[in-house]
PDB file of C-alpha atoms in Angstrom:
ATOM      1  CA  MET B   1       0.086 -16.088   6.273  1.00 65.00           C
ATOM      2  CA  GLY B   2      -3.108 -14.343   7.631  1.00 75.00           C
ATOM      3  CA  PRO B   3      -5.497 -12.297   5.367  1.00 87.00           C
ATOM      4  CA  GLY B   4      -4.828  -8.712   4.442  1.00 93.00           C
ATOM      5  CA  PRO B   5      -2.021  -6.537   4.799  1.00 95.00           C
ATOM      6  CA  ALA B   6      -2.008  -7.347   8.635  1.00 94.00           C
ATOM      7  CA  GLY B   7      -0.924 -11.009   7.618  1.00 94.00           C
ATOM      8  CA  LEU B   8       1.703  -9.675   5.246  1.00 95.00           C
ATOM      9  CA  ALA B   9       3.056  -7.620   7.991  1.00 94.00           C
ATOM     10  CA  ARG B  10       3.549 -10.283  10.278  1.00 93.00           C
ATOM     11  CA  TYR B  11       4.793 -12.452   7.647  1.00 94.00           C
ATOM     12  CA  THR B  12       7.403  -9.849   6.441  1.00 94.00           C
ATOM     13  CA  SER B  13       8.232  -9.212   9.991  1.00 92.00           C
ATOM     14  CA  ARG B  14       9.061 -13.014  10.476  1.00 91.00           C
ATOM     15  CA  GLY B  15       6.453 -12.888  13.508  1.00 84.00           C
ATOM     16  CA  GLN B  16       8.177  -9.719  15.328  1.00 90.00           C
ATOM     17  CA  TRP B  17       5.069  -7.369  14.337  1.00 87.00           C
ATOM     18  CA  THR B  18       2.251  -7.506  16.825  1.00 87.00           C
ATOM     19  CA  LEU B  19      -1.399  -6.923  15.466  1.00 87.00           C
ATOM     20  CA  ALA B  20      -2.739  -4.351  18.077  1.00 90.00           C
ATOM     21  CA  ARG B  21      -6.770  -4.392  18.593  1.00 92.00           C
ATOM     22  CA  HIS B  22      -7.148  -1.217  16.518  1.00 92.00           C
ATOM     23  CA  LEU B  23      -4.896  -2.587  13.688  1.00 92.00           C
ATOM     24  CA  LYS B  24      -6.872  -5.830  13.541  1.00 93.00           C
ATOM     25  CA  ILE B  25     -10.256  -3.589  12.775  1.00 94.00           C
ATOM     26  CA  LEU B  26      -8.317  -1.319  10.470  1.00 94.00           C
ATOM     27  CA  ASN B  27      -7.432  -4.801   8.458  1.00 95.00           C
ATOM     28  CA  LEU B  28     -10.865  -5.777   8.114  1.00 95.00           C
ATOM     29  CA  ILE B  29     -11.817  -2.311   7.037  1.00 95.00           C
ATOM     30  CA  LEU B  30      -9.115  -2.257   4.455  1.00 96.00           C
ATOM     31  CA  LEU B  31     -10.171  -5.857   3.092  1.00 96.00           C
ATOM     32  CA  GLU B  32     -13.782  -4.158   2.651  1.00 96.00           C
ATOM     33  CA  PHE B  33     -12.556  -1.089   1.101  1.00 95.00           C
ATOM     34  CA  THR B  34     -10.454  -3.161  -1.287  1.00 95.00           C
ATOM     35  CA  ASP B  35     -13.486  -4.935  -2.321  1.00 95.00           C
ATOM     36  CA  LYS B  36     -15.512  -1.862  -2.994  1.00 95.00           C
ATOM     37  CA  ILE B  37     -12.419  -0.831  -5.073  1.00 93.00           C
ATOM     38  CA  TYR B  38     -12.831  -3.798  -7.267  1.00 91.00           C
ATOM     39  CA  GLN B  39     -16.732  -3.355  -7.397  1.00 94.00           C
ATOM     40  CA  ALA B  40     -16.292   0.377  -8.420  1.00 93.00           C
ATOM     41  CA  LYS B  41     -13.711  -0.629 -11.278  1.00 89.00           C
ATOM     42  CA  ALA B  42     -16.143  -3.378 -12.491  1.00 91.00           C
ATOM     43  CA  ASN B  43     -19.146  -1.075 -12.723  1.00 94.00           C
ATOM     44  CA  ARG B  44     -17.180   1.818 -13.710  1.00 92.00           C
ATOM     45  CA  THR B  45     -18.444   4.049 -11.095  1.00 93.00           C
ATOM     46  CA  GLU B  46     -16.919   6.438  -8.779  1.00 91.00           C
ATOM     47  CA  GLY B  47     -14.364   4.733  -6.172  1.00 89.00           C
ATOM     48  CA  PRO B  48     -14.921   4.546  -2.422  1.00 93.00           C
ATOM     49  CA  ARG B  49     -13.456   6.885  -0.079  1.00 91.00           C
ATOM     50  CA  LEU B  50     -11.949   6.044   3.420  1.00 90.00           C
ATOM     51  CA  LEU B  51     -10.645   8.419   6.054  1.00 88.00           C
ATOM     52  CA  ILE B  52      -8.529   7.000   8.909  1.00 87.00           C
ATOM     53  CA  LEU B  53      -8.165   9.069  11.935  1.00 85.00           C
ATOM     54  CA  ALA B  54      -6.097   7.717  14.985  1.00 83.00           C
ATOM     55  CA  PRO B  55      -3.578   9.652  17.174  1.00 83.00           C
ATOM     56  CA  PHE B  56       0.154   9.906  16.521  1.00 82.00           C
ATOM     57  CA  ARG B  57       2.508   6.858  17.000  1.00 76.00           C
ATOM     58  CA  HIS B  58      -0.579   4.450  16.638  1.00 82.00           C
ATOM     59  CA  GLY B  59       1.002   2.656  13.522  1.00 81.00           C
ATOM     60  CA  LYS B  60      -1.276   4.170  10.838  1.00 83.00           C
ATOM     61  CA  SER B  61       1.548   5.158   8.356  1.00 85.00           C
ATOM     62  CA  TYR B  62       3.269   1.838   9.016  1.00 86.00           C
ATOM     63  CA  PHE B  63       0.164  -0.183   8.420  1.00 88.00           C
ATOM     64  CA  VAL B  64      -1.729   2.240   5.770  1.00 89.00           C
ATOM     65  CA  SER B  65       1.121   3.791   4.063  1.00 89.00           C
ATOM     66  CA  TRP B  66       3.602   0.700   3.864  1.00 91.00           C
ATOM     67  CA  HIS B  67       1.920  -2.677   4.327  1.00 94.00           C
ATOM     68  CA  TYR B  68      -1.340  -1.856   2.391  1.00 95.00           C
ATOM     69  CA  PRO B  69       0.113  -0.707  -0.545  1.00 94.00           C
ATOM     70  CA  THR B  70       2.670  -3.528  -0.499  1.00 95.00           C
ATOM     71  CA  TRP B  71      -0.056  -5.931  -0.072  1.00 96.00           C
ATOM     72  CA  LEU B  72      -1.961  -4.358  -2.839  1.00 96.00           C
ATOM     73  CA  LYS B  73       1.028  -4.567  -5.301  1.00 95.00           C
ATOM     74  CA  ILE B  74       1.531  -8.363  -4.347  1.00 96.00           C
ATOM     75  CA  PHE B  75      -1.947  -9.539  -4.163  1.00 96.00           C
ATOM     76  CA  HIS B  76      -3.750  -7.290  -6.380  1.00 95.00           C
ATOM     77  CA  PRO B  77      -1.087  -5.970  -8.817  1.00 95.00           C
ATOM     78  CA  GLU B  78      -3.483  -4.476 -11.096  1.00 93.00           C
ATOM     79  CA  PHE B  79      -4.398  -1.472  -8.974  1.00 92.00           C
ATOM     80  CA  SER B  80      -2.264   1.765  -9.399  1.00 91.00           C
ATOM     81  CA  GLU B  81      -1.416   3.599  -6.019  1.00 91.00           C
ATOM     82  CA  MET B  82      -0.397   6.993  -5.252  1.00 88.00           C
ATOM     83  CA  LEU B  83       1.034   7.960  -1.767  1.00 86.00           C
ATOM     84  CA  LEU B  84       1.011  11.654  -0.816  1.00 84.00           C
ATOM     85  CA  SER B  85       2.549  13.342   2.074  1.00 83.00           C
ATOM     86  CA  TYR B  86       3.210  16.885   2.984  1.00 79.00           C
ATOM     87  CA  LYS B  87       7.021  16.338   1.966  1.00 78.00           C
ATOM     88  CA  ASP B  88       8.488  14.311  -0.545  1.00 76.00           C
ATOM     89  CA  VAL B  89      10.759  12.890   2.051  1.00 77.00           C
ATOM     90  CA  PHE B  90       7.812  11.268   3.921  1.00 78.00           C
ATOM     91  CA  SER B  91       5.972   9.752   0.825  1.00 82.00           C
ATOM     92  CA  GLY B  92       9.378   8.627  -0.830  1.00 84.00           C
ATOM     93  CA  LYS B  93      10.244   6.813   2.535  1.00 87.00           C
ATOM     94  CA  TRP B  94       6.975   4.659   2.317  1.00 88.00           C
ATOM     95  CA  GLY B  95       7.304   4.388  -1.608  1.00 89.00           C
ATOM     96  CA  ARG B  96      11.144   3.086  -1.174  1.00 91.00           C
ATOM     97  CA  LYS B  97       9.979   0.419   1.790  1.00 92.00           C
ATOM     98  CA  THR B  98       7.108  -0.611  -0.446  1.00 92.00           C
ATOM     99  CA  LEU B  99       9.446  -1.162  -3.428  1.00 93.00           C
ATOM    100  CA  GLU B 100      11.814  -3.303  -1.014  1.00 94.00           C
ATOM    101  CA  LEU B 101       9.126  -5.591   0.120  1.00 95.00           C
ATOM    102  CA  VAL B 102       7.585  -6.276  -3.228  1.00 95.00           C
ATOM    103  CA  ARG B 103      11.030  -6.978  -4.708  1.00 94.00           C
ATOM    104  CA  ARG B 104      11.791  -9.405  -1.921  1.00 96.00           C
ATOM    105  CA  TYR B 105       8.430 -11.127  -1.332  1.00 96.00           C
ATOM    106  CA  GLY B 106       6.466 -10.424  -4.671  1.00 96.00           C
ATOM    107  CA  PRO B 107       8.235 -13.134  -6.609  1.00 96.00           C
ATOM    108  CA  GLU B 108       7.956 -15.980  -3.647  1.00 95.00           C
ATOM    109  CA  LEU B 109       4.300 -15.007  -2.774  1.00 96.00           C
ATOM    110  CA  THR B 110       2.561 -14.530  -6.027  1.00 96.00           C
ATOM    111  CA  GLY B 111       5.064 -14.131  -8.578  1.00 96.00           C
ATOM    112  CA  VAL B 112       4.770 -10.642  -9.066  1.00 96.00           C
ATOM    113  CA  GLN B 113       8.125  -8.604 -10.051  1.00 95.00           C
ATOM    114  CA  VAL B 114       9.217  -4.978 -10.153  1.00 94.00           C
ATOM    115  CA  ASN B 115       9.643  -3.559 -13.951  1.00 93.00           C
ATOM    116  CA  PRO B 116      13.300  -3.101 -14.087  1.00 89.00           C
ATOM    117  CA  LYS B 117      12.729  -0.275 -16.367  1.00 86.00           C
ATOM    118  CA  VAL B 118      10.737   1.695 -14.207  1.00 79.00           C
ATOM    119  CA  GLY B 119      12.175   1.601 -10.840  1.00 68.00           C
ATOM    120  CA  ALA B 120      12.747   4.887  -9.276  1.00 73.00           C
ATOM    121  CA  ARG B 121      12.339   4.895  -5.365  1.00 72.00           C
ATOM    122  CA  ASN B 122       9.349   7.121  -5.481  1.00 80.00           C
ATOM    123  CA  SER B 123       7.989   6.073  -8.864  1.00 87.00           C
ATOM    124  CA  TRP B 124       7.925   2.402 -10.032  1.00 90.00           C
ATOM    125  CA  ALA B 125       5.834  -0.255 -11.826  1.00 92.00           C
ATOM    126  CA  LEU B 126       5.350  -3.827 -11.994  1.00 94.00           C
ATOM    127  CA  ALA B 127       6.368  -6.094 -14.639  1.00 93.00           C
ATOM    128  CA  ASN B 128       3.341  -7.529 -16.785  1.00 92.00           C
ATOM    129  CA  TYR B 129       0.739  -5.121 -15.204  1.00 92.00           C
ATOM    130  CA  ASP B 130      -0.341  -1.840 -16.143  1.00 87.00           C
ATOM    131  CA  SER B 131       0.044  -0.535 -12.593  1.00 88.00           C
ATOM    132  CA  GLU B 132       2.353   1.651 -10.765  1.00 90.00           C
ATOM    133  CA  LEU B 133       3.156   3.143  -7.423  1.00 90.00           C
ATOM    134  CA  ASN B 134       3.809   6.925  -7.251  1.00 88.00           C
ATOM    135  CA  ALA B 135       4.971   8.595  -3.860  1.00 88.00           C
ATOM    136  CA  CYS B 136       5.410  12.172  -3.864  1.00 85.00           C
ATOM    137  CA  GLY B 137       4.920  15.324  -1.691  1.00 83.00           C
ATOM    138  CA  ILE B 138       1.512  17.162  -1.746  1.00 74.00           C
ATOM    139  CA  LYS B 139       2.956  20.086  -3.976  1.00 71.00           C
ATOM    140  CA  ALA B 140       4.369  17.562  -6.425  1.00 71.00           C
ATOM    141  CA  GLY B 141       2.971  17.792  -9.931  1.00 68.00           C
ATOM    142  CA  ILE B 142       0.496  14.759  -9.991  1.00 67.00           C
ATOM    143  CA  VAL B 143      -1.801  15.952 -12.839  1.00 63.00           C
ATOM    144  CA  GLY B 144      -2.263  13.246 -15.342  1.00 62.00           C
ATOM    145  CA  ARG B 145      -1.196  10.386 -12.885  1.00 68.00           C
ATOM    146  CA  GLY B 146      -4.153   8.069 -12.195  1.00 76.00           C
ATOM    147  CA  ALA B 147      -4.602   5.961  -9.146  1.00 85.00           C
ATOM    148  CA  ASP B 148      -7.084   3.184  -7.892  1.00 86.00           C
ATOM    149  CA  VAL B 149      -5.870   3.952  -4.613  1.00 86.00           C
ATOM    150  CA  LEU B 150      -4.727   7.340  -3.442  1.00 84.00           C
ATOM    151  CA  ILE B 151      -3.305   7.499   0.378  1.00 85.00           C
ATOM    152  CA  ILE B 152      -2.680  10.949   1.642  1.00 81.00           C
ATOM    153  CA  ASP B 153      -0.773  10.486   4.818  1.00 82.00           C
TER     154      ASP B 153
END
């Protein structure tokens, strides 16, 4: 399996997913971004910010709202994540898809497992880690919920 979310996307699609040139670059950016998150947490400083702009139907949501959070949960399970979208339906879709892949591939790849006590499709956690994934619409109440990675799609 290749590095980063691109490697995971290729692995979980059984080789069906094709890494387009712009997503290859984005994969490298996300790897660097993840390193910066680690540095900020270690130094207790403000975390980095990343803005991704690309035309519609170019794989942003598929890659950044699905495979990046899935990769983080499997390979960096200590990070809490939040997925926001303009409607609960869209963020919930990516949260559910992430949950499904973590359930299926987490135990196989790194031993990570979903906590069976906290497993709603839009808000779930890992067993043995103090991290969670919350997926909600932009108007949802997110006050009091922390996140190391906040994705707004």
